[in-house]
Coordinates of C-alpha atoms and ligand atoms in Angstrom, one line a residue:
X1 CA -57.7 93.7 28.4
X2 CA -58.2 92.3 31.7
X3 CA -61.6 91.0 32.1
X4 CA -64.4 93.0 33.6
X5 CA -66.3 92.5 36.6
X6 CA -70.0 92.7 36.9
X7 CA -69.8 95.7 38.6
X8 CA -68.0 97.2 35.7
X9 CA -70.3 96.2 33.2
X10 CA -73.4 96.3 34.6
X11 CA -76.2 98.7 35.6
X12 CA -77.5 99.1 39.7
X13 CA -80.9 99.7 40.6
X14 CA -81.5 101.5 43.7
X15 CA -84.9 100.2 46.1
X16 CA -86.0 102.0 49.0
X17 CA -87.8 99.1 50.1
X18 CA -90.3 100.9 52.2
X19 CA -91.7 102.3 49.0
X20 CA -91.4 99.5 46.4
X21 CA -93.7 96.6 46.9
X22 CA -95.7 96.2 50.0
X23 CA -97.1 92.5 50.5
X24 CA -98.8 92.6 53.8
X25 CA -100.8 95.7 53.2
X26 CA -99.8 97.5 56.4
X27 CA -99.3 100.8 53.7
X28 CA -95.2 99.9 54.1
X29 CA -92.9 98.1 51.4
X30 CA -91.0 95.2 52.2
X31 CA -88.3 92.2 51.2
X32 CA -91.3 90.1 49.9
X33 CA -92.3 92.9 47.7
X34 CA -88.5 92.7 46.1
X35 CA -88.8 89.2 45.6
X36 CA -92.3 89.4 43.8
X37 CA -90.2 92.1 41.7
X38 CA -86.9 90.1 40.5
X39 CA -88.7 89.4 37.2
X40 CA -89.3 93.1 36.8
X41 CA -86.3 94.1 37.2
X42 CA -84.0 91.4 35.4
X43 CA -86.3 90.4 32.4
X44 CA -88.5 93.7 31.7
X45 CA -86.6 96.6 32.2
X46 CA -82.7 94.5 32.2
X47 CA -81.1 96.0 35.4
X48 CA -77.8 93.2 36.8
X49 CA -77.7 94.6 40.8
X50 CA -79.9 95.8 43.1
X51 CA -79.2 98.0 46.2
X52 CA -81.2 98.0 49.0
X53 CA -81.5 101.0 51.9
X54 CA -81.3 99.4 55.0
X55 CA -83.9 96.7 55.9
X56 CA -82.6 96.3 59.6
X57 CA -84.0 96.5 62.8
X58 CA -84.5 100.1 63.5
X59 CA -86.3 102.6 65.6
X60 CA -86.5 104.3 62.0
X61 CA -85.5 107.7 63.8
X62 CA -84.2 108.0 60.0
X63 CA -85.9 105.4 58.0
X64 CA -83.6 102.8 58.8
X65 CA -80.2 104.6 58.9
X66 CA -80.3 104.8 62.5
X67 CA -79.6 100.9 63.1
X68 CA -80.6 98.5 66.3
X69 CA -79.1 95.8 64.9
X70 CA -76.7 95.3 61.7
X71 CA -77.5 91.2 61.8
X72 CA -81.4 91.0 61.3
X73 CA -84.2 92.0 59.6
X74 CA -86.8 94.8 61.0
X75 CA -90.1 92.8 61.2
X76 CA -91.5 95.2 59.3
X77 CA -89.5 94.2 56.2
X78 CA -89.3 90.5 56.8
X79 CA -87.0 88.4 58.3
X80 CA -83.7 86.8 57.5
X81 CA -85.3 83.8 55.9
X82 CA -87.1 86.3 53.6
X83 CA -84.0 87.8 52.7
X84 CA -82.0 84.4 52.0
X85 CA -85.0 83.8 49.7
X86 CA -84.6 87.4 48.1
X87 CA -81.0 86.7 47.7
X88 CA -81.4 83.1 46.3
X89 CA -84.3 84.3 43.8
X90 CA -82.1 87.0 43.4
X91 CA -78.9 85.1 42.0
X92 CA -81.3 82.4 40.0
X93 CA -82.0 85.3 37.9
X94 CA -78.2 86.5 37.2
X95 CA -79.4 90.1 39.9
X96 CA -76.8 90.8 42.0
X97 CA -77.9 91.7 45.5
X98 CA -76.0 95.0 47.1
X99 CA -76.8 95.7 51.1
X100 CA -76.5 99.5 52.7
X101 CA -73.9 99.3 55.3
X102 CA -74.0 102.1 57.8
X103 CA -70.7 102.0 59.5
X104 CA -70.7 105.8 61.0
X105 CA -73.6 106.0 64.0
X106 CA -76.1 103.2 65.3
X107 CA -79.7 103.7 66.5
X108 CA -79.6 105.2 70.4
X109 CA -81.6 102.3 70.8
X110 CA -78.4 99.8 69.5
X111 CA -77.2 97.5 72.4
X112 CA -73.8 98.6 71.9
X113 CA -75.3 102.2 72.5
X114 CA -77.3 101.3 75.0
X115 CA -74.1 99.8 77.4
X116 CA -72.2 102.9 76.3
X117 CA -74.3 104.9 77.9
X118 CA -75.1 103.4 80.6
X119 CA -71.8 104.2 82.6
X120 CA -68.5 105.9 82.5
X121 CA -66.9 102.7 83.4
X122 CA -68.8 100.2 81.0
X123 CA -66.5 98.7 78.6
X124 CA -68.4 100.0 75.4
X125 CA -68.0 103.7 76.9
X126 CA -65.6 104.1 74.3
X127 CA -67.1 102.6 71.9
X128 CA -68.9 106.2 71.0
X129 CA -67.4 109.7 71.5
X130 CA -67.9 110.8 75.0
X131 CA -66.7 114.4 75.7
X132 CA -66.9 116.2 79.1
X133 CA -68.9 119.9 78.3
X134 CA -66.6 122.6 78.3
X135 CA -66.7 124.5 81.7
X136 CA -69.5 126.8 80.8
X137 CA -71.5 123.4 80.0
X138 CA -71.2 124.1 76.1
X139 CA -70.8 121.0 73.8
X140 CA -66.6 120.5 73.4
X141 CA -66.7 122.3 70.1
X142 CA -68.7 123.8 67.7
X143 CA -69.6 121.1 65.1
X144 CA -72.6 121.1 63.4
X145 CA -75.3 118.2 62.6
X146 CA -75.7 117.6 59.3
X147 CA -79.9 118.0 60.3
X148 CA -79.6 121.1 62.1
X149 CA -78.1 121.8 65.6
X150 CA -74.8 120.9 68.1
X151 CA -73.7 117.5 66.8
X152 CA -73.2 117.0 70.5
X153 CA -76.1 115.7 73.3
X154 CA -76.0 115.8 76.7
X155 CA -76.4 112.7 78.4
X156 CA -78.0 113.7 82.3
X157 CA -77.0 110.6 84.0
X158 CA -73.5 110.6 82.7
X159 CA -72.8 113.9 82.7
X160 CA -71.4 113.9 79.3
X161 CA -72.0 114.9 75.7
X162 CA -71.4 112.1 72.6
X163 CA -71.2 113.2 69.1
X164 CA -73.7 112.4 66.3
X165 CA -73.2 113.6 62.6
X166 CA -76.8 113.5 62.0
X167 CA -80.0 112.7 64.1
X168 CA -79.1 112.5 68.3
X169 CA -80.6 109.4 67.7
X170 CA -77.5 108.3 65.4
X171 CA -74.9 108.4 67.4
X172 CA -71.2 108.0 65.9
X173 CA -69.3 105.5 66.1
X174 CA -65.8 105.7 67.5
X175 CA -63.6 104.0 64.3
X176 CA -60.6 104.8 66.5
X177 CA -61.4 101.9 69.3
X178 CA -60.4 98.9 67.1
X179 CA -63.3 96.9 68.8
X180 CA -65.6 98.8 66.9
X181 CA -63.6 98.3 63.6
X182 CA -63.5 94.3 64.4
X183 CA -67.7 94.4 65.4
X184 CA -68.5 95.8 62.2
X185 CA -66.3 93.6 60.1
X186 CA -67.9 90.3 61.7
X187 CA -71.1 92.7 60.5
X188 CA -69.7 92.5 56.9
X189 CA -68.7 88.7 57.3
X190 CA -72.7 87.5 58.3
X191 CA -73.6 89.2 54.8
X192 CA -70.8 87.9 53.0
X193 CA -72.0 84.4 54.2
X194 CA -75.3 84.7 53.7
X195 CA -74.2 85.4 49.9
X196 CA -74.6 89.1 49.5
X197 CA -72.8 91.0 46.7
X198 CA -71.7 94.1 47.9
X199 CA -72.0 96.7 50.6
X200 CA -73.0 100.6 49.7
X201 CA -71.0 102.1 52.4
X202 CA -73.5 105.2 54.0
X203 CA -71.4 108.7 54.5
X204 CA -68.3 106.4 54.0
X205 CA -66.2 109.6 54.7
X206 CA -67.6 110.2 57.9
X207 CA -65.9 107.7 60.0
X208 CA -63.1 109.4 60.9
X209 CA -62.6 112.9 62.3
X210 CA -60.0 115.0 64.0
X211 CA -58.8 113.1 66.6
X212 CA -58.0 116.3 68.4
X213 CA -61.6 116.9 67.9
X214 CA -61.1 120.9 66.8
X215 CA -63.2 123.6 65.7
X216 CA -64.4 124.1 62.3
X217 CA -63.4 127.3 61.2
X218 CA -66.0 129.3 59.4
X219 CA -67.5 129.6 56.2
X220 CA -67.7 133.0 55.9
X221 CA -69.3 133.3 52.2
X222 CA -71.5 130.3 53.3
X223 CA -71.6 128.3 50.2
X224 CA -72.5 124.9 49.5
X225 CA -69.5 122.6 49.9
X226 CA -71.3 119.9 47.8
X227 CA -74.0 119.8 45.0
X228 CA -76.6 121.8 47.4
X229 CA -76.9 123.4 50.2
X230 CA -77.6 122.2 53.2
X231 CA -78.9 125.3 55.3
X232 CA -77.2 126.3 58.5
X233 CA -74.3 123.2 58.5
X234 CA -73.1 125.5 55.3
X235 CA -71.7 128.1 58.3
X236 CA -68.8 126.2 59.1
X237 CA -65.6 124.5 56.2
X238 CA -66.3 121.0 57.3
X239 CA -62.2 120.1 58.0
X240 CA -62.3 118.2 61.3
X241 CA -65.8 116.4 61.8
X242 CA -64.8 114.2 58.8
X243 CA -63.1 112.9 56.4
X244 CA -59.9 112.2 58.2
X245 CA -57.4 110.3 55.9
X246 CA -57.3 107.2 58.7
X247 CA -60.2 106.1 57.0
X248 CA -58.1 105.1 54.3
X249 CA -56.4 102.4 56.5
X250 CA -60.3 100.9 57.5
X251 CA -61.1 100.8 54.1
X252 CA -57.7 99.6 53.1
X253 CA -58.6 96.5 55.7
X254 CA -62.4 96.4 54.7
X255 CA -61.1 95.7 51.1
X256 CA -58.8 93.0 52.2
X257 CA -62.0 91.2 54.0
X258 CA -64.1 91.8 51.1
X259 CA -61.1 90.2 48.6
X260 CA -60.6 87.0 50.9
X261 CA -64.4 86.6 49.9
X262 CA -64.3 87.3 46.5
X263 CA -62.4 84.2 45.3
X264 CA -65.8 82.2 43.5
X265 CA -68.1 85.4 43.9
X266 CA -66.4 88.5 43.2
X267 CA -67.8 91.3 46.1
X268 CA -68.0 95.0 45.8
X269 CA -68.2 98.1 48.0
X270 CA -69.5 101.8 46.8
X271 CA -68.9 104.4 48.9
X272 CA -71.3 107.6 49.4
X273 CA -68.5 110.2 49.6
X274 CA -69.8 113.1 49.1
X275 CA -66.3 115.4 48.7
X276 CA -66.2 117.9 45.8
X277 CA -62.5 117.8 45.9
X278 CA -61.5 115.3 43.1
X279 CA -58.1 114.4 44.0
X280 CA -59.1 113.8 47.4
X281 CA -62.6 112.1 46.6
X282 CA -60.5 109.8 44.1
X283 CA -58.1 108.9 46.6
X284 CA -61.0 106.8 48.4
X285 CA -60.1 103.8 45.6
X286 CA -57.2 103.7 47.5
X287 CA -53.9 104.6 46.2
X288 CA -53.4 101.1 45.2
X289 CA -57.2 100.7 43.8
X290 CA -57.2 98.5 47.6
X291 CA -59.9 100.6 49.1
X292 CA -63.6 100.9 48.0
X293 CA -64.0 99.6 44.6
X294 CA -66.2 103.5 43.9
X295 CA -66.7 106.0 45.8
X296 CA -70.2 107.4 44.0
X297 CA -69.7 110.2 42.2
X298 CA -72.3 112.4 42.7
X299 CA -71.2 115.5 40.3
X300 CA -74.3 115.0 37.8
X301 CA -76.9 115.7 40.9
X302 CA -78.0 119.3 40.4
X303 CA -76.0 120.7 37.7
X304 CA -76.1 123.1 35.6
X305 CA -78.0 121.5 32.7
X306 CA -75.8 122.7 30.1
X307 CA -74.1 120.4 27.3
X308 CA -70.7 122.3 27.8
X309 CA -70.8 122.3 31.7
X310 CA -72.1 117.9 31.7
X311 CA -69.4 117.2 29.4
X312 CA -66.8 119.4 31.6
X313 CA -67.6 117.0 34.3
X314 CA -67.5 113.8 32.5
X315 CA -64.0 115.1 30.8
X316 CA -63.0 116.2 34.5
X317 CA -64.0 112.7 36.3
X318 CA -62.0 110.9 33.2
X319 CA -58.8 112.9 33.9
X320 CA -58.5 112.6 37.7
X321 CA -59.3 108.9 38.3
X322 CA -56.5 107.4 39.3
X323 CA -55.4 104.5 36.1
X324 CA -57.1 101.4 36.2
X325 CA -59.8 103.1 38.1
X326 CA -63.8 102.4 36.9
X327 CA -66.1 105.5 36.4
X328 CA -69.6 105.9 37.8
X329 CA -72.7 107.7 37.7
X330 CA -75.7 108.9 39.4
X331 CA -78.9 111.1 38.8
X332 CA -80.8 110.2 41.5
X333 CA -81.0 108.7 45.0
X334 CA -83.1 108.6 48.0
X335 CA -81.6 112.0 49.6
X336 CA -82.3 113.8 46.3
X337 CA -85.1 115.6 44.3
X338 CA -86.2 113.3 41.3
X339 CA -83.9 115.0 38.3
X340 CA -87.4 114.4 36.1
X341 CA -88.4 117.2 38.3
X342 CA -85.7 119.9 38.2
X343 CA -85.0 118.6 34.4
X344 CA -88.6 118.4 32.8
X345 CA -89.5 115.1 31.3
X346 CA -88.1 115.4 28.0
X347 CA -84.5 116.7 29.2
X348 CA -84.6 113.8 31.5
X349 CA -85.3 111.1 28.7
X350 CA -82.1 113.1 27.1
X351 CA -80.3 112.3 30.6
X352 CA -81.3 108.6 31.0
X353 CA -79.6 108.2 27.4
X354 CA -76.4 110.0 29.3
X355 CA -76.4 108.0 32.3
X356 CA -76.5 104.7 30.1
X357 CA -74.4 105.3 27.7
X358 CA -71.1 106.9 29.5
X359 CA -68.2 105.4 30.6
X360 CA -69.2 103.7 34.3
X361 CA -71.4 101.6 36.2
X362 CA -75.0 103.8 36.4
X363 CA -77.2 103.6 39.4
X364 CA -80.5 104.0 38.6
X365 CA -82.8 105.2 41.7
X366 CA -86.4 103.2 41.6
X367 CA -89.1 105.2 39.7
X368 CA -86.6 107.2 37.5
X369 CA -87.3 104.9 34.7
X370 CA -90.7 106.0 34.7
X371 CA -90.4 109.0 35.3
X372 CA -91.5 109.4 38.9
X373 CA -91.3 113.1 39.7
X374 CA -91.1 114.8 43.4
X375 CA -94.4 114.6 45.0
X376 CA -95.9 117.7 47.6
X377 CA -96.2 116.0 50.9
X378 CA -99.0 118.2 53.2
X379 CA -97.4 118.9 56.0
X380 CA -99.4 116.6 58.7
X381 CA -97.8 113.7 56.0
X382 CA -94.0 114.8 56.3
X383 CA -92.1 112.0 57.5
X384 CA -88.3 112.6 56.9
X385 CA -86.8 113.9 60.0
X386 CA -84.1 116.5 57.9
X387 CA -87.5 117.9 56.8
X388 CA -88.9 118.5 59.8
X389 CA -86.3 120.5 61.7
X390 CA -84.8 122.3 58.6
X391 CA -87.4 123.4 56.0
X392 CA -87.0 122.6 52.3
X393 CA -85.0 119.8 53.3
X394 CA -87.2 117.3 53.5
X395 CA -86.4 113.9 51.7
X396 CA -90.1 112.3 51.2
X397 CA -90.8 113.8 47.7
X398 CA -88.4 111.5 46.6
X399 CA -89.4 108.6 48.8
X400 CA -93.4 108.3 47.1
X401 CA -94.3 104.7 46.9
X402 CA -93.6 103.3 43.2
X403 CA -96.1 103.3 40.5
X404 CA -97.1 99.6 39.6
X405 CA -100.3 100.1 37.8
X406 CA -103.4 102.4 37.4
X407 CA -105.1 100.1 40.0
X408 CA -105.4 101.0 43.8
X409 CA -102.6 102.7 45.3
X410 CA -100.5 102.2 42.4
X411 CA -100.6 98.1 42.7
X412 CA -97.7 99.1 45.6
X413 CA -100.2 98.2 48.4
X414 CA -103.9 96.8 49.1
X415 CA -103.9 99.4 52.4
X416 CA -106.3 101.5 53.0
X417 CA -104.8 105.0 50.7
X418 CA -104.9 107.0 53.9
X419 CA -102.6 104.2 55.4
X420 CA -99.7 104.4 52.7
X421 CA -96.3 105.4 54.9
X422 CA -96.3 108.5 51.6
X423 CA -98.6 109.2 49.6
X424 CA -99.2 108.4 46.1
X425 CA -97.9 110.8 43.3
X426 CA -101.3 112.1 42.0
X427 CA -100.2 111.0 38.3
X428 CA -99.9 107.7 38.7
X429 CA -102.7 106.8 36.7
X430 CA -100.6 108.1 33.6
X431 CA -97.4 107.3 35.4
X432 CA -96.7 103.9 36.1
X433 CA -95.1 100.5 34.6
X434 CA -98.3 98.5 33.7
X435 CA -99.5 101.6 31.5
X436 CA -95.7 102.5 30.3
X437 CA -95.1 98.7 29.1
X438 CA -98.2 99.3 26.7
X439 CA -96.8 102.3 25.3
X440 CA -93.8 102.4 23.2
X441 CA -92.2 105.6 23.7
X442 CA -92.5 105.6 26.8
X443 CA -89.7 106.6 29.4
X444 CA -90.0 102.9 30.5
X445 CA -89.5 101.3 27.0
X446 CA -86.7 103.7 26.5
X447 CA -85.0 102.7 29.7
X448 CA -85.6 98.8 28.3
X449 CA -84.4 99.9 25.0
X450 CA -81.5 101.7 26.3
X451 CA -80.5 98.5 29.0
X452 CA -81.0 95.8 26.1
X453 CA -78.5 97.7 23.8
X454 CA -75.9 98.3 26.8
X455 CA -76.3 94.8 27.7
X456 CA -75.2 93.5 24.3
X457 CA -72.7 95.7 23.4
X458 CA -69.3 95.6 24.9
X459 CA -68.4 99.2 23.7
X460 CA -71.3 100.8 25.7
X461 CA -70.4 98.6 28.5
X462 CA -66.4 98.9 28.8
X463 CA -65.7 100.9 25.9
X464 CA -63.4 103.8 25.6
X465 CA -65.0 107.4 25.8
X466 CA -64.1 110.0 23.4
X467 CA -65.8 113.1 23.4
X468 CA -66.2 114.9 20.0
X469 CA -65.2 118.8 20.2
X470 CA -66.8 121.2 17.1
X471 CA -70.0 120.5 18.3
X472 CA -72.6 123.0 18.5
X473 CA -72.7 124.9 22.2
X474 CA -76.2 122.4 23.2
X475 CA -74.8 119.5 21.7
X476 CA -72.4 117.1 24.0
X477 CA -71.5 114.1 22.0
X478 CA -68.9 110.9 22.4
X479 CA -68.3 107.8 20.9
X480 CA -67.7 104.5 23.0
X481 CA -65.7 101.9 21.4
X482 CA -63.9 98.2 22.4
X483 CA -61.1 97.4 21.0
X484 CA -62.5 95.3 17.8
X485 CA -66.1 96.2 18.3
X486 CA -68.3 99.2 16.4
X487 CA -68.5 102.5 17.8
X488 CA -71.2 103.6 19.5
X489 CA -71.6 107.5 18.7
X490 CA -73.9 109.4 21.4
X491 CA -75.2 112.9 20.4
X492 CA -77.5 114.9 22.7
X493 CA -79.1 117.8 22.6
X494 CA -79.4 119.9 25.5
X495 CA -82.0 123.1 24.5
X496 CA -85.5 123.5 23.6
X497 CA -84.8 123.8 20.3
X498 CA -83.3 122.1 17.0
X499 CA -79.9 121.7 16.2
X500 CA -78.1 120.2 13.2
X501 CA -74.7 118.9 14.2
X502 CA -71.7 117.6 11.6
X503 CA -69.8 114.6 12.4
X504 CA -66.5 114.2 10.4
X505 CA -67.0 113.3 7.0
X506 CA -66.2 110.0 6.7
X507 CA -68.3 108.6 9.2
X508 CA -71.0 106.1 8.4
X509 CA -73.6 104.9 10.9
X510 CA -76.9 103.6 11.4
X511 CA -79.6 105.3 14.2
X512 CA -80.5 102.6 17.0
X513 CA -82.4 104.9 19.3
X514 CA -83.9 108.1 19.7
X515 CA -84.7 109.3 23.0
X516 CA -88.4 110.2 21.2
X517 CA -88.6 106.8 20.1
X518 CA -90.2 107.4 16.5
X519 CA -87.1 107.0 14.3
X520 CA -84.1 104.2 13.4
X521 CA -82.1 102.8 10.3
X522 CA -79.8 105.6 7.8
X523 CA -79.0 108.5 9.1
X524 CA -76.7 111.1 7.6
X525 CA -74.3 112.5 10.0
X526 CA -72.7 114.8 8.4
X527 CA -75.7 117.0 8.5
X528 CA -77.4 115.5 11.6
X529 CA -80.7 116.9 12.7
X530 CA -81.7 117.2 16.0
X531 CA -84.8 117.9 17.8
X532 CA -85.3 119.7 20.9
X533 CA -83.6 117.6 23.9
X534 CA -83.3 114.7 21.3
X535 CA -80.7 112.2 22.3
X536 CA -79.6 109.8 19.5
X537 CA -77.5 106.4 20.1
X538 CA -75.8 105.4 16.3
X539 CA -73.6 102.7 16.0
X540 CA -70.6 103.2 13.5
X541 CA -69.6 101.6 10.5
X542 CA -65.9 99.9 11.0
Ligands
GLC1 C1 -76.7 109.0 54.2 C2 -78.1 108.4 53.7 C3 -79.2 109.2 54.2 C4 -79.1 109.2 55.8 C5 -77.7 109.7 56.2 C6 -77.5 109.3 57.7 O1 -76.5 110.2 53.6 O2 -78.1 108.3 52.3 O3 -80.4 108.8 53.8 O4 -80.1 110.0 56.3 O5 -76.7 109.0 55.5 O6 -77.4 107.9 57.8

């Protein structure tokens, strides 16, 4: 077997840093905060990478996806010295450190923006995509914002309309001009040598279009064309305004830089491709596994919670990566509703043993393994600007500051509580790590529990998956075995109430974990009790 690389084995924590841990009490996380966190997150709850949303300079138009400048720090968060500190404090503790890369728009306010704009004839014109209006004055064609609205804005003193996917104040970037292609590659090249890890690519599927620039052609039934929908943007089949195969050839390239830095440190890209078609979502690994190392695969976020329809998926995602491939996983992120809200808390303790203990690298998203939930944000306190120009949309229920302790604003802050960027989740007196670590069935001590045992067992963390069929309809269960190492046999139950499932008579094994935390040691499988959303982790006899 060839040998695995970290981010095979290993498990990737997600920060927002504006909501982790804020050290200056101005009510807003920041890169300190991470640092004063390492411990946390390598010795208590056993995580090997963390990913951090942007941390740049930014008008934050979008919290830090709209980008002024991709080689500093925004103030706000620190500065690059904080950050070589984060990364060095990072590595002494064996945490890999994983940076957002936003390769599709800048900030308006982005000096490579700002000379675009500022005349036909400047050489970064083309650097964005300019467009003349059509001769009524409409935008060149009818694409759609993924916010709401033309993805086209006039610019007065021009004359002329660029193109952003998302907020006007993102515009995109034109991948076509190959200076923009060698600007952000130098991008990638600061990080690499300031010793980062890897790069989450943001909407990695965005950054080419139609070079023709076409219409969209309808979507006449209007459904969502990933997990949810997203509102008006659902009116149009999104062919032309992305995911063009030349991105393929950038990422083809972006893989070659990241390689010829990967010879004592081994780097990493994963993608947020958001494509529901599998062949073509698979082919961003490249066709010789020579573009991003994963595209994320969202598929979990939103299902149907159903034991037959999760194990579809998993059975689905095995068959159509492409050989060699590595799996992935994700509940939760930053543009999501927490799953321990659309779940329930005990059918999300059930999913946490999922996530941990499939084949594939997990991403956890910060809070999860505490079971943060979505928080109601009153309306004067809505930040997110998705939120504010299509309702329902909104991304700061997610985005609550984390839940330290039972102290003052959670221990995330000494601000004033009025001043907190979100506010607090009202449970996080009950809610948070200080009170979770004291009790031991806990979400917290099962996401420890669960990270220990994948840590020291090679089957959970490379492991072959095989799923077990003749189980009851609630029941999805797999083993995960290396090659000479135990089996791991995974049974959960999906409903509300009790099951009793049969393994195959011969089988012998010993219960490690339940997800309710009150039971180990024999266990006999062939009439194997369940309780209602139990999850149980057994390791097999030889
Ligand atoms: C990605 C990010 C999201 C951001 C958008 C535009 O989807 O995850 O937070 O708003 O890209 O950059």
């Amino acid at each position: 077997m060839t040998q695995m690389l970290w981010w095979q084995t290993g498990v990737i924590y997600q920060i927002y840093p504006r909501s982790f841990k804020d050290t200056t009490g101005n009510g807003i996380g920041d890169l300190s905060g991470v640092i004063e966190k390492l411990d946390y997150l390598s010795d208590t709850l056993g995580v090997d990478a963390i990913w951090l949303s942007p941390f740049y300079p930014s008008p934050m138009a979008d919290f830090g996806y709209d980008v002024a400048n991709y080689v500093d720090v925004h103030p706000m968060f620190g500065d690059l010295q904080t950050f070589d500190e984060l990364v060095l404090q990072a590595h002494r503790r064996n945490l890999k450190v994983i940076i957002d890369l936003v390769p599709n728009h800048t900030s308006d306010q982005h000096r490579w923006f700002v000379e675009s704009r500022a005349s036909r004839e400047n050489p970064k014109r083309d650097w964005y995509v300019w467009r003349d209006a059509r001769p009524d004055g409409s935008p060149p064609n009818n694409w759609l914002s993924v916010f709401g609205g033309s993805a086209w804005e006039w610019d007065q003193a021009t004359q002329q309309y660029y193109q952003h996917s998302f907020l006007k104040e993102q515009p995109d970037l034109n991948w076509r001009n190959p200076q923009v292609k060698e600007a952000m590659f130098d991008v990638v090249r600061f990080w690499l040598e300031r010793g980062v890890d890897g790069f989450r690519i943001d909407v990695a599927h965005y950054i080419m279009k139609d070079p023709d620039l076409r219409d969209n052609p309808p979507n006449k039934a209007h459904e969502a064309q990933i997990h949810k929908s997203l509102g008006a943007y659902d009116s149009q089949i999104h062919l032309y305004d992305k995911g063009h195969p030349d991105a393929h050839q950038v990422y083809h390239e972006f893989r070659q830089l990241l390689d010829e830095y990967s010879h004592d440190q081994p780097r990493f890209s994963i993608g947020e491709v958001h494509i529901f078609d599998w062949p073509v979502w698979a082919s961003y690994y490249g066709k010789n596994l020579d573009e991003i190392h994963m595209p994320f695969n969202f598929t979990l976020l939103g299902v149907k919670w159903q034991a037959r329809v999760v194990r579809s998926l998993v059975d689905r995602l095995e068959a159509v990566l492409p050989a060699g491939a590595w799996p992935n996983y994700v509940l939760g992120n930053h543009d999501e509703p927490r799953f321990a809200s659309h779940l329930g808390m005990e059918a999300s303790r059930t999913a946490a043993m999922l996530l941990l203990t499939l084949r594939g690298t997990p991403t956890l998203y910060y809070g999860d393994e505490i079971g943060m939930t979505d928080v109601s944000i009153p309306v004067e306190k809505r930040q997110d600007p998705w939120g504010k120009r299509v309702p329902g949309l909104g991304r700061d229920p997610q985005r609550t500051p984390m839940q330290w302790t039972s102290g003052l604003n959670a221990g995330f802050s000494t601000a004033d509580p009025q001043a907190l960027w979100l506010p607090l989740s009202p449970d996080y007196q009950r809610v948070n790590v200080a009170v979770e670590l004291n009790d031991p069935r806990s979400m917290l001590n099962l996401y420890c529990s669960l990270l220990t045992y994948r840590r020291s067992h090679l089957s959970l963390q490379t492991g072959a998956y095989q799923p077990l069929d003749k189980m009851p309809e609630d029941v999805f269960a797999y083993v995960r075995r290396a090659q000479g190492f135990p089996g791991i046999l995974v049974v959960l139950n999906f409903a509300s109430a009790a099951v009793e499932a049969q393994l195959p008579g011969e089988w012998v094994g010993r219960l490690v974990l339940s997800t309710h935390m009150d039971r180990g040691g024999e266990i006999d499988l062939q009439r194997l009790n369940l309780r209602a959303f139990e999850g149980l982790l057994i390791e097999l006899d030889a």
